[in-house]
Amino acid sequence: MKRTDIANPGYFHQVVDCQYACPAHTPVPEYIRLIAQGRYGDAYMVNWASNVFPGILGRTCDRPCEPACRRSRVEEAQADKPEPVAICRLKRVAADFKEDVRHRMPRPGPRNGKRIACVGAGPASLTVARDLAPLGYEVTVFDGEARPGGFIRTQIPRFRLPESVIDEECGYILDLGVEFVAGRRIESMKALLEGGWDAVFVGSGAPRGRDLQLPGREEAAGQIHIGIDWLASVSFGHVSRIGARVIVLGGGNTAMDCCRSARRLGAGDVKVIVRSGFEEMKASPWEKEDALHEGIPIINYHVPTAFVHEGGRLVGMRFEIVRAVYDERGRRSLVPTGEPEAFFECDEVLVAVGQENAFPWIERDAGIAFDAHGLPVLGADSFQSTLPQVFFGGDAAFGPKNIITAVAHGHEAAVSIDRFLHGLDVAERPAPQTNLVSQKMGIHEWSYDNDTSLEARFRVPWAKAEIALASIKVEVELGFDAATAFREAQRCLNCDVQTVFTDSACIECDACVDICPMDCITFTQDGEESELRGRLKAPARNPTQPLYASGPLKTGRIMVKDEDVCLHCGLCAERCPTGAWDMQKFLLETTKAGPACRGGQAARAGEAVA
């Protein structure tokens, strides 16, 4: 095997699975340790620097970090249902328990003469504003609604996300000197460009919900609603009741919000009906669990065929029953079972079968190219359009995703805008800032708690059902208290504290091999990685996680460590008589807009701005 290059920041970044999986690369173990120490404000600011909306995301994030969490893998042999650390809900703890952090926020920088227009006040645009305003850019955010937040405010029900949290975290950004123009929907890109903006960022989301054109759709139109539009109407108070029997079509998170909202608006019979299987639904597992917990059935493998109406009044829907068939390549097709069509009575239908981008306000001769799917043609990493001064991000860039992805897009687009306005190539992406620092404090002491907790994942308490289901505005999840948050934080394996091996100090005594509780260290003869993985002390069966390989040792053998199930407990370093092993904290911070993103050309860049 080739010796592992631990100077490459990508190596240890991949070992910190949670941070690696997060689109915004939030340093998860770092803020979880701060929570365990009761330093909630510090934990909040670590989050705010990367994901911008800790209180919002602590309640609503799609949590790509949690399926990646190493805790699930190392518990496989000890737990019936191994579960990751409750990373997302610990983020909420930092937001709920922090002190007043307004004095820790950046201040607006001296104006540099450059003006930026952001279209839409969703998470992507607000992230661009958050990154550029402290640098002196004059940022103006336009939105058709009265308050900022975009789909965070209009499409996420209040029982999941209180409006006060949205107001607080959007307020931190506006307080940076960002101008918010409310009630101003941009109708023409050409007209906007005539305003003399130095750069334009489009963060207008994917505002069009897909419809289902089936027999009976037009006749029963009054009782059939597009899910995202209906949620917005609920959010603004335009809709306060719904029929007694409701069918929700679709298997994504929007469908889960629709069905749970319908329950709270008085529907006693709510069904979610999906054409796919339960496991194939796009909704997050916990969103499906929440719906089931509230007594909402999910009916799978039913393809809608017609809206049934009587005298223009919806009375039900018909469905073809199908089953999934997979070919030799694993591609799925839905095949009718031959059973009679199913009929379900209903008074109203909420259609939540997907969202689409819509840019009717961008003239097709404005210089911005679009692909066959109606999406802008962008630089994959720069988010720059074919009109150089126009950038896209969030759902407006590559289609509907989630909040944390929109935030990541905003950071990258802000870097591109900053580089563009300094005359630099936006395709060159600045490397992250990284370091490795030893955590050694004594012979057997480390500056972090390396005692591995054996506790199972703690459950976030819920409001009582009779209270939660009685109002659309009562928050369901109550959040961890401080004591439970501490215990959950102790489940984190500190994956950013790396085991760093020094070849020249090793005497091959195998003490580290003997003490390792996971048998993940092996001294062996070199070989091809695919063959070597099978003859380690504990075979390394996860090829997505790297092997840490040393160079040749004194006997000609090499040290190989399987990163996949390492507990980062430090016992190898405590036992090693020569100090060949050390525990070193790896910190990676993506480079944000500003002098750091301009590299060695920052001086010339300053002249360009002037």
JSON list of C-alpha atoms in Angstrom, two decimals, residues 22-106:
[
{"chain": "A", "resi": 22, "resn": "CYS", "atom": "CA", "xyz": [-22.44, 17.82, 6.02]},
{"chain": "A", "resi": 23, "resn": "PRO", "atom": "CA", "xyz": [-22.73, 20.00, 2.88]},
{"chain": "A", "resi": 24, "resn": "ALA", "atom": "CA", "xyz": [-21.56, 23.01, 4.91]},
{"chain": "A", "resi": 25, "resn": "HIS", "atom": "CA", "xyz": [-18.83, 20.92, 6.65]},
{"chain": "A", "resi": 26, "resn": "THR", "atom": "CA", "xyz": [-19.82, 21.98, 10.15]},
{"chain": "A", "resi": 27, "resn": "PRO", "atom": "CA", "xyz": [-17.17, 20.81, 12.69]},
{"chain": "A", "resi": 28, "resn": "VAL", "atom": "CA", "xyz": [-19.61, 18.61, 14.58]},
{"chain": "A", "resi": 29, "resn": "PRO", "atom": "CA", "xyz": [-17.40, 17.02, 17.28]},
{"chain": "A", "resi": 30, "resn": "GLU", "atom": "CA", "xyz": [-15.99, 20.45, 18.10]},
{"chain": "A", "resi": 31, "resn": "TYR", "atom": "CA", "xyz": [-19.37, 21.95, 18.98]},
{"chain": "A", "resi": 32, "resn": "ILE", "atom": "CA", "xyz": [-20.62, 18.80, 20.71]},
{"chain": "A", "resi": 33, "resn": "ARG", "atom": "CA", "xyz": [-17.65, 18.94, 23.12]},
{"chain": "A", "resi": 34, "resn": "LEU", "atom": "CA", "xyz": [-18.50, 22.58, 23.84]},
{"chain": "A", "resi": 35, "resn": "ILE", "atom": "CA", "xyz": [-22.09, 21.59, 24.64]},
{"chain": "A", "resi": 36, "resn": "ALA", "atom": "CA", "xyz": [-20.83, 18.91, 27.03]},
{"chain": "A", "resi": 37, "resn": "GLN", "atom": "CA", "xyz": [-18.82, 21.64, 28.78]},
{"chain": "A", "resi": 38, "resn": "GLY", "atom": "CA", "xyz": [-21.89, 23.88, 29.06]},
{"chain": "A", "resi": 39, "resn": "ARG", "atom": "CA", "xyz": [-20.36, 26.40, 26.64]},
{"chain": "A", "resi": 40, "resn": "TYR", "atom": "CA", "xyz": [-23.55, 26.84, 24.65]},
{"chain": "A", "resi": 41, "resn": "GLY", "atom": "CA", "xyz": [-22.73, 30.26, 23.19]},
{"chain": "A", "resi": 42, "resn": "ASP", "atom": "CA", "xyz": [-19.38, 29.00, 21.91]},
{"chain": "A", "resi": 43, "resn": "ALA", "atom": "CA", "xyz": [-21.10, 25.96, 20.40]},
{"chain": "A", "resi": 44, "resn": "TYR", "atom": "CA", "xyz": [-23.66, 28.24, 18.74]},
{"chain": "A", "resi": 45, "resn": "MET", "atom": "CA", "xyz": [-20.98, 30.44, 17.17]},
{"chain": "A", "resi": 46, "resn": "VAL", "atom": "CA", "xyz": [-19.08, 27.42, 15.81]},
{"chain": "A", "resi": 47, "resn": "ASN", "atom": "CA", "xyz": [-22.32, 26.41, 14.13]},
{"chain": "A", "resi": 48, "resn": "TRP", "atom": "CA", "xyz": [-23.20, 29.92, 13.00]},
{"chain": "A", "resi": 49, "resn": "ALA", "atom": "CA", "xyz": [-19.88, 30.30, 11.18]},
{"chain": "A", "resi": 50, "resn": "SER", "atom": "CA", "xyz": [-20.66, 27.34, 8.94]},
{"chain": "A", "resi": 51, "resn": "ASN", "atom": "CA", "xyz": [-24.38, 26.54, 8.87]},
{"chain": "A", "resi": 52, "resn": "VAL", "atom": "CA", "xyz": [-25.70, 30.07, 9.68]},
{"chain": "A", "resi": 53, "resn": "PHE", "atom": "CA", "xyz": [-29.05, 28.87, 11.12]},
{"chain": "A", "resi": 54, "resn": "PRO", "atom": "CA", "xyz": [-28.33, 26.65, 14.17]},
{"chain": "A", "resi": 55, "resn": "GLY", "atom": "CA", "xyz": [-31.74, 27.10, 15.80]},
{"chain": "A", "resi": 56, "resn": "ILE", "atom": "CA", "xyz": [-33.59, 26.49, 12.53]},
{"chain": "A", "resi": 57, "resn": "LEU", "atom": "CA", "xyz": [-31.47, 23.56, 11.43]},
{"chain": "A", "resi": 58, "resn": "GLY", "atom": "CA", "xyz": [-31.49, 22.10, 14.95]},
{"chain": "A", "resi": 59, "resn": "ARG", "atom": "CA", "xyz": [-35.20, 21.52, 14.36]},
{"chain": "A", "resi": 60, "resn": "THR", "atom": "CA", "xyz": [-35.53, 20.95, 10.61]},
{"chain": "A", "resi": 61, "resn": "CYS", "atom": "CA", "xyz": [-32.25, 19.76, 9.09]},
{"chain": "A", "resi": 62, "resn": "ASP", "atom": "CA", "xyz": [-32.28, 16.69, 6.84]},
{"chain": "A", "resi": 63, "resn": "ARG", "atom": "CA", "xyz": [-29.33, 15.49, 8.94]},
{"chain": "A", "resi": 64, "resn": "PRO", "atom": "CA", "xyz": [-26.95, 14.01, 6.35]},
{"chain": "A", "resi": 65, "resn": "CYS", "atom": "CA", "xyz": [-24.42, 13.88, 9.21]},
{"chain": "A", "resi": 66, "resn": "GLU", "atom": "CA", "xyz": [-26.34, 11.30, 11.24]},
{"chain": "A", "resi": 67, "resn": "PRO", "atom": "CA", "xyz": [-26.41, 8.36, 8.79]},
{"chain": "A", "resi": 68, "resn": "ALA", "atom": "CA", "xyz": [-22.65, 8.89, 8.45]},
{"chain": "A", "resi": 69, "resn": "CYS", "atom": "CA", "xyz": [-22.04, 8.87, 12.23]},
{"chain": "A", "resi": 70, "resn": "ARG", "atom": "CA", "xyz": [-19.46, 6.30, 13.30]},
{"chain": "A", "resi": 71, "resn": "ARG", "atom": "CA", "xyz": [-21.43, 5.58, 16.46]},
{"chain": "A", "resi": 72, "resn": "SER", "atom": "CA", "xyz": [-23.93, 3.51, 14.46]},
{"chain": "A", "resi": 73, "resn": "ARG", "atom": "CA", "xyz": [-21.15, 1.31, 13.06]},
{"chain": "A", "resi": 74, "resn": "VAL", "atom": "CA", "xyz": [-19.28, 0.61, 16.27]},
{"chain": "A", "resi": 75, "resn": "GLU", "atom": "CA", "xyz": [-22.52, -0.28, 18.10]},
{"chain": "A", "resi": 76, "resn": "GLU", "atom": "CA", "xyz": [-23.55, -2.91, 15.54]},
{"chain": "A", "resi": 77, "resn": "ALA", "atom": "CA", "xyz": [-22.41, -5.85, 17.67]},
{"chain": "A", "resi": 78, "resn": "GLN", "atom": "CA", "xyz": [-23.70, -4.42, 20.97]},
{"chain": "A", "resi": 79, "resn": "ALA", "atom": "CA", "xyz": [-27.13, -2.94, 20.17]},
{"chain": "A", "resi": 80, "resn": "ASP", "atom": "CA", "xyz": [-30.25, -4.32, 18.55]},
{"chain": "A", "resi": 81, "resn": "LYS", "atom": "CA", "xyz": [-30.79, -1.01, 16.81]},
{"chain": "A", "resi": 82, "resn": "PRO", "atom": "CA", "xyz": [-27.54, 0.96, 16.73]},
{"chain": "A", "resi": 83, "resn": "GLU", "atom": "CA", "xyz": [-28.18, 4.67, 16.37]},
{"chain": "A", "resi": 84, "resn": "PRO", "atom": "CA", "xyz": [-26.05, 7.73, 15.66]},
{"chain": "A", "resi": 85, "resn": "VAL", "atom": "CA", "xyz": [-25.43, 10.60, 18.02]},
{"chain": "A", "resi": 86, "resn": "ALA", "atom": "CA", "xyz": [-28.39, 13.02, 17.99]},
{"chain": "A", "resi": 87, "resn": "ILE", "atom": "CA", "xyz": [-26.26, 15.61, 16.20]},
{"chain": "A", "resi": 88, "resn": "CYS", "atom": "CA", "xyz": [-29.12, 17.69, 14.89]},
{"chain": "A", "resi": 89, "resn": "ARG", "atom": "CA", "xyz": [-30.94, 17.96, 18.21]},
{"chain": "A", "resi": 90, "resn": "LEU", "atom": "CA", "xyz": [-27.70, 18.85, 20.00]},
{"chain": "A", "resi": 91, "resn": "LYS", "atom": "CA", "xyz": [-27.39, 21.73, 17.56]},
{"chain": "A", "resi": 92, "resn": "ARG", "atom": "CA", "xyz": [-30.76, 22.92, 18.85]},
{"chain": "A", "resi": 93, "resn": "VAL", "atom": "CA", "xyz": [-29.41, 22.68, 22.42]},
{"chain": "A", "resi": 94, "resn": "ALA", "atom": "CA", "xyz": [-26.71, 25.20, 21.54]},
{"chain": "A", "resi": 95, "resn": "ALA", "atom": "CA", "xyz": [-29.39, 27.56, 20.19]},
{"chain": "A", "resi": 96, "resn": "ASP", "atom": "CA", "xyz": [-31.84, 27.05, 23.06]},
{"chain": "A", "resi": 97, "resn": "PHE", "atom": "CA", "xyz": [-29.34, 27.45, 25.94]},
{"chain": "A", "resi": 98, "resn": "LYS", "atom": "CA", "xyz": [-26.93, 30.06, 24.55]},
{"chain": "A", "resi": 99, "resn": "GLU", "atom": "CA", "xyz": [-26.49, 33.44, 26.17]},
{"chain": "A", "resi": 100, "resn": "ASP", "atom": "CA", "xyz": [-27.05, 36.63, 24.19]},
{"chain": "A", "resi": 101, "resn": "VAL", "atom": "CA", "xyz": [-24.58, 36.35, 21.29]},
{"chain": "A", "resi": 102, "resn": "ARG", "atom": "CA", "xyz": [-25.37, 39.57, 19.44]},
{"chain": "A", "resi": 103, "resn": "HIS", "atom": "CA", "xyz": [-22.14, 41.19, 20.61]},
{"chain": "A", "resi": 104, "resn": "ARG", "atom": "CA", "xyz": [-20.20, 38.27, 19.10]},
{"chain": "A", "resi": 105, "resn": "MET", "atom": "CA", "xyz": [-21.59, 38.76, 15.61]},
{"chain": "A", "resi": 106, "resn": "PRO", "atom": "CA", "xyz": [-19.47, 40.51, 12.95]}
]
